[in-house]
Short mmCIF file of C-alpha atoms and ligand atoms in Angstrom, two decimals:
data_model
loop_
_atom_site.label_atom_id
_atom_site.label_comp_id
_atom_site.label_asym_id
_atom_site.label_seq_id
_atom_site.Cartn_x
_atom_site.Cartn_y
_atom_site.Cartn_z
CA UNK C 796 7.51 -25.61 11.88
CA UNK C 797 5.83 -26.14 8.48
CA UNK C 798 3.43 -22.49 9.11
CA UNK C 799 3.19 -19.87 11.06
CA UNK C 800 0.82 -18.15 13.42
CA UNK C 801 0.88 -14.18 13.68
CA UNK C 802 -0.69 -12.02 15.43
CA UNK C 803 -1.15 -8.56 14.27
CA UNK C 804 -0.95 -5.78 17.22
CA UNK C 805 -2.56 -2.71 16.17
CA UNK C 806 -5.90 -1.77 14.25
CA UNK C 807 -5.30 1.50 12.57
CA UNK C 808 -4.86 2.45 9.29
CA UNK C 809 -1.91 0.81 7.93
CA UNK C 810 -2.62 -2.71 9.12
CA UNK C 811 -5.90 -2.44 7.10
CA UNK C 812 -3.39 -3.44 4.12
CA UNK C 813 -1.25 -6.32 5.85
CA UNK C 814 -4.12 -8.67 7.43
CA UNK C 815 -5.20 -9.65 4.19
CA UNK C 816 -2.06 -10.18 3.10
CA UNK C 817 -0.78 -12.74 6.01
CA UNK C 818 -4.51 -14.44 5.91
CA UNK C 819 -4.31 -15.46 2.65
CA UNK C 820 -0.27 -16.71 2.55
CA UNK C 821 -0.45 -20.01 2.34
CA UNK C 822 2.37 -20.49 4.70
CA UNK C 823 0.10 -18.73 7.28
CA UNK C 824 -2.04 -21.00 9.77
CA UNK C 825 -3.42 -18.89 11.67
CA UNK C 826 -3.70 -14.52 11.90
CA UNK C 827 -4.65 -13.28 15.05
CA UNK C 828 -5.22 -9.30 16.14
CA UNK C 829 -5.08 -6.70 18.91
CA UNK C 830 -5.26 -3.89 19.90
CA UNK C 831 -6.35 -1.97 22.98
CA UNK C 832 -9.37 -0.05 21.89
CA UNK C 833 -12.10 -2.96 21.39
CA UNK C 834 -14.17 -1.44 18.81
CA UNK C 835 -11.25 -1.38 16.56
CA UNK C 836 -10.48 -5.50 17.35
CA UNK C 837 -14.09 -5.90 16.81
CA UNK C 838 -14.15 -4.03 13.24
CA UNK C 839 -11.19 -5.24 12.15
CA UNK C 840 -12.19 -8.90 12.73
CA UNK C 841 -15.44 -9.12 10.82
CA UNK C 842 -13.75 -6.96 8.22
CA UNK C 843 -11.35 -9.37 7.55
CA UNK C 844 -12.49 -12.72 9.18
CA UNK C 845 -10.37 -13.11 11.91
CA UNK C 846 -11.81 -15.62 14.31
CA UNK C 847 -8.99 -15.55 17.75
CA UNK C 848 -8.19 -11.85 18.74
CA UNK C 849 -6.27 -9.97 22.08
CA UNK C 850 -6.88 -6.75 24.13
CA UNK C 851 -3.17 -5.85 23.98
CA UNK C 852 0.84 -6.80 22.71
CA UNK C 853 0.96 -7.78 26.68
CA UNK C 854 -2.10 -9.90 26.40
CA UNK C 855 -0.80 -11.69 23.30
CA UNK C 856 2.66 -11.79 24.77
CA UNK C 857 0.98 -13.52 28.24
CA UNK C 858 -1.88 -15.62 26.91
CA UNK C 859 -1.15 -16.21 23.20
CA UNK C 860 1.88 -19.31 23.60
CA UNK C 861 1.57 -20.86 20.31
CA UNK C 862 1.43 -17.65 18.62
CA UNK C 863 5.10 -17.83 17.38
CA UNK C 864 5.08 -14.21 15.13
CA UNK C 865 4.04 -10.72 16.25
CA UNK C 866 3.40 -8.23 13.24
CA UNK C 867 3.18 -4.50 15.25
CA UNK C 868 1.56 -1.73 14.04
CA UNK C 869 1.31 0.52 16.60
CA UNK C 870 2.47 4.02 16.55
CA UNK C 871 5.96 5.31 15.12
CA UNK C 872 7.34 6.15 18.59
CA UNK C 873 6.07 3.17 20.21
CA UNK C 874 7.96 0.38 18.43
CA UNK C 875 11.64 -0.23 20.62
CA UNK C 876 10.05 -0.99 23.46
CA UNK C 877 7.35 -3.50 22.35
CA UNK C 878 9.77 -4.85 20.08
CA UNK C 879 12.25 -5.63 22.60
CA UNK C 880 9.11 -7.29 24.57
CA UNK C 881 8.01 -9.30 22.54
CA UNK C 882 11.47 -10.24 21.48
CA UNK C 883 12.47 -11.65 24.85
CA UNK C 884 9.25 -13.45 25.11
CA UNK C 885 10.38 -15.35 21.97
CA UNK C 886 8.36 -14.27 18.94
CA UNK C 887 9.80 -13.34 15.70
CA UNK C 888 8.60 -9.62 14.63
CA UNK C 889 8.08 -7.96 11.78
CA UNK C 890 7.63 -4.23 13.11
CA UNK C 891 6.30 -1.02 10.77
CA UNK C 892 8.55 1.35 10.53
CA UNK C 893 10.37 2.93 12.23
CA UNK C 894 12.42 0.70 13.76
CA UNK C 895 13.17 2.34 17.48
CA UNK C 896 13.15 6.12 18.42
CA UNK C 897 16.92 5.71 20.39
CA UNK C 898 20.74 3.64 19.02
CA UNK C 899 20.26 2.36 22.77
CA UNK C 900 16.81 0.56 21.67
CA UNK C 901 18.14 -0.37 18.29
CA UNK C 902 21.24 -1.49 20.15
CA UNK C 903 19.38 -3.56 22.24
CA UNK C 904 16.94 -5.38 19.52
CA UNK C 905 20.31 -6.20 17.27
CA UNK C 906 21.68 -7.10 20.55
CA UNK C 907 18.12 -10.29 21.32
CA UNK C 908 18.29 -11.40 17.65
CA UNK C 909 22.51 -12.21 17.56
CA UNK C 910 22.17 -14.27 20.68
CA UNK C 911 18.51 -15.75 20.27
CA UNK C 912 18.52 -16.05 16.16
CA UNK C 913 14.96 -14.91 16.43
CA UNK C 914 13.70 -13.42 12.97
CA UNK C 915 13.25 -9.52 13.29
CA UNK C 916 12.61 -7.65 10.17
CA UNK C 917 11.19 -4.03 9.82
CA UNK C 918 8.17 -3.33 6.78
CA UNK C 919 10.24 -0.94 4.92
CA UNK C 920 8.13 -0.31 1.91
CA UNK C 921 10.41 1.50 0.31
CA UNK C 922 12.88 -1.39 -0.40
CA UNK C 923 10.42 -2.61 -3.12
CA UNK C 924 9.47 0.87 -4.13
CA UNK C 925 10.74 0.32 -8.37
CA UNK C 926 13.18 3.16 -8.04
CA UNK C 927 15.07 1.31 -5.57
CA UNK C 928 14.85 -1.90 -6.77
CA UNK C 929 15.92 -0.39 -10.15
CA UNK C 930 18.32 1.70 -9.02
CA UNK C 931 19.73 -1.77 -6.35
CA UNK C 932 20.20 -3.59 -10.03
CA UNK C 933 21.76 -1.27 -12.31
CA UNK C 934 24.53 -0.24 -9.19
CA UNK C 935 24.88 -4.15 -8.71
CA UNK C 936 25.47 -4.24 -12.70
CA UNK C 937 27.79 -1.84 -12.20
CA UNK C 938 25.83 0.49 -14.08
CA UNK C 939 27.03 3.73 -11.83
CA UNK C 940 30.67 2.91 -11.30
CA UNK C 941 31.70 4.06 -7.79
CA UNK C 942 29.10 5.83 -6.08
CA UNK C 943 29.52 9.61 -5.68
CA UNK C 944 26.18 11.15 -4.70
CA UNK C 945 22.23 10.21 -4.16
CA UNK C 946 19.66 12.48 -2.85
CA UNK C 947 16.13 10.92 -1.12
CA UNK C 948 13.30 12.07 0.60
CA UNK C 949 9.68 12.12 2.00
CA UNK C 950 7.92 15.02 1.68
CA UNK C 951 4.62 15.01 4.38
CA UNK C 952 3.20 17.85 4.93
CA UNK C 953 1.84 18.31 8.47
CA UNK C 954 -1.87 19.18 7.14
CA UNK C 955 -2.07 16.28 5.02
CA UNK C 956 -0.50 14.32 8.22
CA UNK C 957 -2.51 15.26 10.94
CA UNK C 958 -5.37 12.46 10.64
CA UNK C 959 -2.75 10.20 11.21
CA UNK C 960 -1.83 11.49 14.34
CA UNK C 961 -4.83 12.20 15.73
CA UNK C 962 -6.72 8.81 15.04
CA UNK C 963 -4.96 7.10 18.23
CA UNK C 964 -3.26 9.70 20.16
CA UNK C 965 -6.28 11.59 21.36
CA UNK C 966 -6.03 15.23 22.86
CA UNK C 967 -2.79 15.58 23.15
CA UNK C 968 -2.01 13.97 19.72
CA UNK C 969 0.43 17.44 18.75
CA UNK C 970 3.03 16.00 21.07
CA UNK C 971 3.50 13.03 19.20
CA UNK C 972 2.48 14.89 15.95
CA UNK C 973 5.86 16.78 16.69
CA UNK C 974 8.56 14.28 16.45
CA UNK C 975 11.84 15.46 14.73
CA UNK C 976 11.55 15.04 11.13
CA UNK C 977 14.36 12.71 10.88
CA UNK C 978 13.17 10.04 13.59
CA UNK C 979 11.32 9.45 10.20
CA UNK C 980 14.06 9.23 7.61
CA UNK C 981 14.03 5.30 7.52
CA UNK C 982 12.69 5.50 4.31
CA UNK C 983 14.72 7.72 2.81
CA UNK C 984 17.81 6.50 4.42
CA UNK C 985 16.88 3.35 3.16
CA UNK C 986 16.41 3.83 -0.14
CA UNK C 987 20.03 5.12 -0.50
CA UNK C 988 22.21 2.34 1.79
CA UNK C 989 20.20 -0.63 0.39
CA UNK C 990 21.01 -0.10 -3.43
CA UNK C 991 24.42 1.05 -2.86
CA UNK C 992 25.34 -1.68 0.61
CA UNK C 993 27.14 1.21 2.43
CA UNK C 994 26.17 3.10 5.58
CA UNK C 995 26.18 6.39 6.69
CA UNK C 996 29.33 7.13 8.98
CA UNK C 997 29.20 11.16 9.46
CA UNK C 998 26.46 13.47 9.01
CA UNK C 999 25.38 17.24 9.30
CA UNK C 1000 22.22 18.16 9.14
CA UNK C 1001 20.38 21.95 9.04
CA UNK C 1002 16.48 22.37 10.53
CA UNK C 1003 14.05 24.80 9.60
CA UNK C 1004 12.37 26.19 12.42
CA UNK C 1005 8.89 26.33 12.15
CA UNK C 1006 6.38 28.96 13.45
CA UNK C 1007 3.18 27.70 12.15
CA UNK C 1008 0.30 28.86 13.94
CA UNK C 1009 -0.94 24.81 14.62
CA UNK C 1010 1.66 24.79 16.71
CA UNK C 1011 3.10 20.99 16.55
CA UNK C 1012 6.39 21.83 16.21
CA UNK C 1013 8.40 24.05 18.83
CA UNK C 1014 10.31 23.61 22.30
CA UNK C 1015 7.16 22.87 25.20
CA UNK C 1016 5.10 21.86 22.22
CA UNK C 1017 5.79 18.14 21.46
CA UNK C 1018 7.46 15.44 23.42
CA UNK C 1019 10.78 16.04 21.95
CA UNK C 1020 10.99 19.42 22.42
CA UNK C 1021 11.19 19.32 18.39
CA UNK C 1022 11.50 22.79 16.79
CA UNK C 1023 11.93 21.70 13.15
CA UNK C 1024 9.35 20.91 10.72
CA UNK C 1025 11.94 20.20 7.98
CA UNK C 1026 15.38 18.93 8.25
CA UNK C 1027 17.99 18.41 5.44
CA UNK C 1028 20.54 16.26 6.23
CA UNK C 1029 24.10 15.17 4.18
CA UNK C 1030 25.60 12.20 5.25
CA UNK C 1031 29.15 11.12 4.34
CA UNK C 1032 28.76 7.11 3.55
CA UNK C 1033 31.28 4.22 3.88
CA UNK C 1034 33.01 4.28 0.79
CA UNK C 1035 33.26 7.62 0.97
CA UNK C 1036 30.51 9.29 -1.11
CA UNK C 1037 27.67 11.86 0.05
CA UNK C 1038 23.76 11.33 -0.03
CA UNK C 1039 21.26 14.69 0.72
CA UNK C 1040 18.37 13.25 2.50
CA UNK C 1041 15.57 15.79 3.10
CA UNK C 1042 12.63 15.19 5.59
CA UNK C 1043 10.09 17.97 5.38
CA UNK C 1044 6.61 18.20 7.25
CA UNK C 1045 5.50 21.97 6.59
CA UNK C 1046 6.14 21.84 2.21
CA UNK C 1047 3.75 22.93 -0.19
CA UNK C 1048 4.11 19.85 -2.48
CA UNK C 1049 1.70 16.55 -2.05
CA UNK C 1050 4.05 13.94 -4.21
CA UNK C 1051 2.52 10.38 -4.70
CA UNK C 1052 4.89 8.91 -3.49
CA UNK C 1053 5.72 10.68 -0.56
CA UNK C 1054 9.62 9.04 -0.48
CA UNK C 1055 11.28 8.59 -3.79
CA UNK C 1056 15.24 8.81 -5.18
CA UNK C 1057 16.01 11.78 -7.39
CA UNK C 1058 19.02 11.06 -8.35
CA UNK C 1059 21.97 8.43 -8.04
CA UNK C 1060 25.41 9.37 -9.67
CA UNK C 1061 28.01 7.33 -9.90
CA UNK C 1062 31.72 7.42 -11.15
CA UNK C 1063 30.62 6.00 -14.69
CA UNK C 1064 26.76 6.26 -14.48
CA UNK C 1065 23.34 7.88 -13.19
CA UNK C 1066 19.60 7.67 -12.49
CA UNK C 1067 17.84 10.64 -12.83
CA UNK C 1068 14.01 11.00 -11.92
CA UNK C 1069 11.01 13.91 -12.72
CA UNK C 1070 7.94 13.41 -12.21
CA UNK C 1071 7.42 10.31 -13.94
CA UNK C 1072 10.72 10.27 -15.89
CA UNK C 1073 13.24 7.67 -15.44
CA UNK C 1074 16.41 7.98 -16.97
CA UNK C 1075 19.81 5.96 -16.98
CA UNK C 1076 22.69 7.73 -17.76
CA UNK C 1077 25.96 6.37 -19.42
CA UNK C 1078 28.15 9.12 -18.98
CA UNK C 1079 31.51 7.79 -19.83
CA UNK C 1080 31.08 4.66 -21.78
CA UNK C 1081 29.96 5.74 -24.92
CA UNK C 1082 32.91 7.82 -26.83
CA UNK C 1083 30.27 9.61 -28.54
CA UNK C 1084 29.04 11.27 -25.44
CA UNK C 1085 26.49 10.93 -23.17
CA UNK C 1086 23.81 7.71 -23.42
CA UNK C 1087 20.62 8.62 -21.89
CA UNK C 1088 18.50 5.47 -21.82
CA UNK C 1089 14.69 6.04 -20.53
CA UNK C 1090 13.61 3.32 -18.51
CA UNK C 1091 10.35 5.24 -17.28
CA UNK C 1092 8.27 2.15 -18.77
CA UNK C 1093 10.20 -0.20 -16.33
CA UNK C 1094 10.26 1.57 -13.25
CA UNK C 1095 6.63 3.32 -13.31
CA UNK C 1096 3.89 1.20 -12.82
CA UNK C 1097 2.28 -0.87 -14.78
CA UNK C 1098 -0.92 1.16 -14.82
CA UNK C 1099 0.65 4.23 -15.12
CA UNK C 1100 2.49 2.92 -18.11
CA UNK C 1101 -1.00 2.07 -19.84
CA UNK C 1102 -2.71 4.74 -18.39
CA UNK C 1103 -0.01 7.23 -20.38
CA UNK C 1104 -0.83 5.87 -23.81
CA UNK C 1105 -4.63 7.58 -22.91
CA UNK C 1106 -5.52 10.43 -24.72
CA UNK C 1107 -6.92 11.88 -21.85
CA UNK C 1108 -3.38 11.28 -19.59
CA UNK C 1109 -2.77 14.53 -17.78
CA UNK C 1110 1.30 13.82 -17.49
CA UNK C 1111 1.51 16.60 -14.50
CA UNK C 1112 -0.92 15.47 -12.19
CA UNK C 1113 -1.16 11.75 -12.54
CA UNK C 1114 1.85 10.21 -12.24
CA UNK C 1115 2.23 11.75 -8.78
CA UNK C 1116 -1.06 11.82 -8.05
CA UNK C 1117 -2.61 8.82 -5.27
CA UNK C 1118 -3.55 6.42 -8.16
CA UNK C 1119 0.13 6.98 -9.71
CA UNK C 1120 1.95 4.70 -6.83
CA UNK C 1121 -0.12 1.96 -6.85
CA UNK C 1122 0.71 -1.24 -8.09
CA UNK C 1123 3.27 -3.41 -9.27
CA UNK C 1124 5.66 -2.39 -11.69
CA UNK C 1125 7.74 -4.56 -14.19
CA UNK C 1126 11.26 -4.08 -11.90
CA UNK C 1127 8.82 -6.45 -9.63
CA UNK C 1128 9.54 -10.10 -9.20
CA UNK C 1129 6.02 -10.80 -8.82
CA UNK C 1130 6.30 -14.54 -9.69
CA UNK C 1131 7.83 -15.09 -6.66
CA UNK C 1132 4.92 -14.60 -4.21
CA UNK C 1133 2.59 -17.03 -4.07
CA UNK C 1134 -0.35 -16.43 -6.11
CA UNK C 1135 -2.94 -14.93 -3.24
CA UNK C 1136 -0.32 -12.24 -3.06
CA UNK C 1137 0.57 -11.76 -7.07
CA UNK C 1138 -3.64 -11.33 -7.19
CA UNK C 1139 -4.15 -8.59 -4.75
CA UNK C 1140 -5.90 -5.73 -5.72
CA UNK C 1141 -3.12 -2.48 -7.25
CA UNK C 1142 -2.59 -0.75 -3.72
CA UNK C 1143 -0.48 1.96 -2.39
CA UNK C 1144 3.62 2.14 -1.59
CA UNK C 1145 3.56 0.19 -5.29
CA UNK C 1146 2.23 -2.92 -3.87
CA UNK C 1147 5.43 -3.33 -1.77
CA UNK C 1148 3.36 -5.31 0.84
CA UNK C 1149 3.08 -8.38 -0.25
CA UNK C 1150 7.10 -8.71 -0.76
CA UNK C 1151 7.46 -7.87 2.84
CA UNK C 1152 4.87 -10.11 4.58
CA UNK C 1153 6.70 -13.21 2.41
CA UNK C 1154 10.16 -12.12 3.20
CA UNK C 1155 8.70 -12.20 6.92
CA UNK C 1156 7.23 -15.54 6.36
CA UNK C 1157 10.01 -17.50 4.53
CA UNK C 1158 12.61 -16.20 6.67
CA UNK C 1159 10.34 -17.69 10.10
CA UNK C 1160 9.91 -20.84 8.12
CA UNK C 1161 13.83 -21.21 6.90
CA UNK C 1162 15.22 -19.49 9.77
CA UNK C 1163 17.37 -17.46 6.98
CA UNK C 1164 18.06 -13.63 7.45
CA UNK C 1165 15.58 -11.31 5.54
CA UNK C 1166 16.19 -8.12 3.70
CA UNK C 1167 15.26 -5.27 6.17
CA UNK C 1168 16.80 -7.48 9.08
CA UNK C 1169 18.14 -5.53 12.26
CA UNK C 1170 21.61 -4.77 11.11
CA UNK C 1171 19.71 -3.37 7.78
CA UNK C 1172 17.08 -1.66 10.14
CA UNK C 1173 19.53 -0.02 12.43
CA UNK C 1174 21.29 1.63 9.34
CA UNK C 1175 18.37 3.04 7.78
CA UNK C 1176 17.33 4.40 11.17
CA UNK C 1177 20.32 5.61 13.44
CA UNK C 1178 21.49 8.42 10.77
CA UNK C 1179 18.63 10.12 11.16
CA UNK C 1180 18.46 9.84 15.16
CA UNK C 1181 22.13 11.74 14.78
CA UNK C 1182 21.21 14.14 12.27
CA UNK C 1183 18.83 15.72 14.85
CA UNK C 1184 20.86 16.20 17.37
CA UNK C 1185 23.35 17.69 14.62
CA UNK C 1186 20.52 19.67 13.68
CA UNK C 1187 20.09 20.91 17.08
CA UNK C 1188 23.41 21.69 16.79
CA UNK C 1189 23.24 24.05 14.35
CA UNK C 1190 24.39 21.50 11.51
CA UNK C 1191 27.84 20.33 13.42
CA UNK C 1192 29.19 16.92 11.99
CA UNK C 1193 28.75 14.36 14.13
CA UNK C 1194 29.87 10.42 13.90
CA UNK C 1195 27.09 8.23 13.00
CA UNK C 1196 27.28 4.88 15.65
CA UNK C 1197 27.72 1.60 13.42
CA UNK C 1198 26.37 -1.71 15.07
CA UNK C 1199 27.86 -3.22 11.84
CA UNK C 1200 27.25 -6.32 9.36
CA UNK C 1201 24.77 -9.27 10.34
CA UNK C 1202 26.79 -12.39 11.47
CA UNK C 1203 28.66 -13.60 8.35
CA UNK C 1204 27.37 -17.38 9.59
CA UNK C 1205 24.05 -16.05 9.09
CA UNK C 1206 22.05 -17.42 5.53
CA UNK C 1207 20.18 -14.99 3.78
CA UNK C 1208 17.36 -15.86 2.18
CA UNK C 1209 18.16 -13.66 -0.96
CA UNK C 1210 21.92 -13.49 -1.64
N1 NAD G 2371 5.04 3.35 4.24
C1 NAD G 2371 5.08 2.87 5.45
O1 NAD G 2371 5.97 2.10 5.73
C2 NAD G 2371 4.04 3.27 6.47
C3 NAD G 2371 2.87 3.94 6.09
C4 NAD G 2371 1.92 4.21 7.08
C5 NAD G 2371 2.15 3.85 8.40
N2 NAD G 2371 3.32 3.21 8.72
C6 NAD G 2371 3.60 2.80 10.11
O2 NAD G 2371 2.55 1.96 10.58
C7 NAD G 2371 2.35 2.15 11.97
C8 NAD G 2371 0.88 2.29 12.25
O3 NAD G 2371 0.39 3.47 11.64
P1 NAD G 2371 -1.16 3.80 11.62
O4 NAD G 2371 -1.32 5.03 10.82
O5 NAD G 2371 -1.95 2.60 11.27
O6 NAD G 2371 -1.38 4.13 13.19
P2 NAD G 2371 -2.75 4.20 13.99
O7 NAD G 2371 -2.56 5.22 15.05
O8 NAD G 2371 -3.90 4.33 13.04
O9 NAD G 2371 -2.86 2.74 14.66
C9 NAD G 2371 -2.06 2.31 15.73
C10 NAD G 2371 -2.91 1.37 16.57
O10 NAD G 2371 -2.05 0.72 17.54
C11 NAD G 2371 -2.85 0.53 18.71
N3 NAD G 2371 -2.02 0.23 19.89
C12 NAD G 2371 -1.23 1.08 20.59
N4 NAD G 2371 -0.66 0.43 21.63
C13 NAD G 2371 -1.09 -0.86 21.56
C14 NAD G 2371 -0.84 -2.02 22.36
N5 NAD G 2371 -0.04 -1.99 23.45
N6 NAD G 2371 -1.43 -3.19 22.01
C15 NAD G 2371 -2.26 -3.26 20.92
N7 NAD G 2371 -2.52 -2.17 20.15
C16 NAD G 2371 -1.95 -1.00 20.47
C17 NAD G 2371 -3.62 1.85 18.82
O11 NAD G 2371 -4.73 1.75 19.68
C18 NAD G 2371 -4.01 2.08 17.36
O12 NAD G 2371 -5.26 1.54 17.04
C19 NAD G 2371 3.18 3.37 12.36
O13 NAD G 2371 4.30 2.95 13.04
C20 NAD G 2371 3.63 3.99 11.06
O14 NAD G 2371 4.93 4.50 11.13
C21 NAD G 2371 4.25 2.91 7.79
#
């Protein structure tokens, strides 16, 4: 197979960003869509220029043969299932986030790719967010010595979020609208096991109730019988250090981005972030005392970095403000996408898009193991799904299920 031919299930919001970006890879032959409200198939394809399009993931998965790729944007809780589908009817899949609601559906995807060797990868934006690809380099460097502790998070307010919900899940969009917090925490989960290569083995985790009169969240108000808006959860990690991960829907704070790393400290080192204040710490090294290095310019984007030197630059507001996450950022390897994808316009989740639709793309084409693979996915995703029911539990520590490494005979396509 020289190219590949996707199709892209869903037309809401978020695959707005991704068409583009698989039309115009030049390792792309063809980008189909679906979805099963027409309208949207319709708008979507003389938006973009999409000539061959579907009424469903079943109608692609029935009629479309040659299509070899599915890219699935449906809703959060949908993904396992159509996953697993379209899996066993033999197409590779890049899926949104999250990866699966249930460690029985994440069981079961790991479970198709080992035996089949079919390429599954989820979009996790924030593995090329700058903080973690800084943060991924200096721990690699050995910047941080051993690590000790990180906290994450992504803060969404349910006001802010409720467009979202309500766009494709109708009248009775609060039931979705009320999913545990940390069904969501793939993002902040990720951020921590992908610069530091552990995974969370233990974890206790505390809820806030919520009593909001909107009434998403509560038992008999959602389809998890999901009483907490916010959950804050503290996971013990394989080599034996601790990472805070918070996960809060009802919080007076609109951050840009919504999931970010605070801090990372290590045995000999540490990343510290405000705002739009980066800092590397040297805490041992230097006899004189502590080394505090600010690498703000690096990890902040590029226009953010320009935009500061402005007279006018409000340093408050606009470093966390919609504009302040979007683009690339020097910690970026941009030269490695192909140039359609180094040219597109400074977008949202720093431009983290493009990375993912290659990785997706060369690992098809080379048959190699991508970052954000299943073994990767299932970490990021299966703490949280335990930290709920710890939660539930009124924060009692509970073993986190491990479906371990990918198969050491497996290439990556980034070592
Ligand atoms: N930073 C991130 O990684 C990030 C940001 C935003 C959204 N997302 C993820 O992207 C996904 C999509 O989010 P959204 O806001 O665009 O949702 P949305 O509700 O706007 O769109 C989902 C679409 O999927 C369609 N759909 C449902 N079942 C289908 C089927 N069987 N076949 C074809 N189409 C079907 C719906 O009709 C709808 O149009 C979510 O899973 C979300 O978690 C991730």
């Amino acid at each position: 197979m020289n190219k590949i031919k996707v199709c892209i299930i869903g037309m809401g919001e978020f695959s707005d960003f991704f068409i583009p970006l698989f039309r115009d890879h030049p390792d792309v032959e063809e980008v189909s869509i679906a979805d099963v409200i027409p309208e949207r198939v319709t708008a979507a394809a003389l938006k973009h220029g999409i000539k061959r399009t579907f009424s469903s993931l079943e109608d692609v998965l029935k009629n479309g043969k040659d299509v070899d790729s599915i890219a699935l944007f449906t809703q959060r809780h949908l993904h396992g299932p159509m996953v697993i589908d379209a899996l066993k009817a033999g197409k590779h899949v890049f899926s949104a986030v999250p990866m699966a609601i249930s460690v029985e559906e994440c069981g079961k995807i790991i479970d198709i790719v080992k035996e089949t060797r079919q390429i599954y990868m989820t979009g996790e934006t924030c593995y090329y967010f700058p903080c973690a690809i800084f943060c991924r380099d200096a721990y690699k460097k050995g910047k941080f010595g051993e690590f000790v502790y990180g906290e994450s998070q992504y803060y969404h307010d349910m006001k802010t979020f409720y467009s979202a919900f309500a766009r494709s899940g109708g009248d009775s969009w609060k039931r979705v609208a009320g999913i545990p917090p940390m069904y969501y925490s793939t993002h902040s989960v990720s951020m921590i096991v992908s610069v530091i290569g552990q995974h969370a083995t233990k974890v206790s985790c505390c809820g806030y109730r919520d009593h909001d009169p909107d009434e998403v969240f509560g038992v008999g108000k959602n389809n998890w019988d999901n009483p907490f808006s916010n959950q804050t959860a503290l996971l013990t990690m394989s080599g034996g250090g601790i990472a805070r991960v918070n996960e809060f829907r009802r919080v007076g704070i609109a951050h840009k981005p919504s999931s970010y790393i605070t801090c990372m400290y290590g045995t000999t080192g540490a990343y510290e972030c405000t705002t739009n204040k980066h800092m590397l710490i040297n805490g041992v090294a230097d006899p004189n005392g502590t080394h505090l290095e600010d690498v703000s310019d690096l990890v902040n984007t590029m226009y953010l970095t320009e935009r500061s030197k402005a007279a006018d630059f409000n340093p408050h507001e606009e470093p966390i403000s919609e504009r302040g996450h979007k683009g690339f950022s020097p910690v970026h390897d941009i030269a490695r996408l192909p140039l359609p994808l180094q040219q597109i316009p400074d977008t949202v989740h720093y431009n983290s898009h493009p990375f993912l639709v290659d990785d997706f793309v060369r690992a098809v084409l080379s048959g190699k193991l991508p970052p954000n693979h299943a073994w990767d996915s299932a970490r990021y995703m299966i703490p949280g799904l335990i930290a709920h029911e710890s939660a539930l539990k009124d924060g009692m520590p509970m073993d986190i299920p491990d479906f371990g490494d990918a198969p050491a005979d497996w290439d990556k396509l980034y070592e």
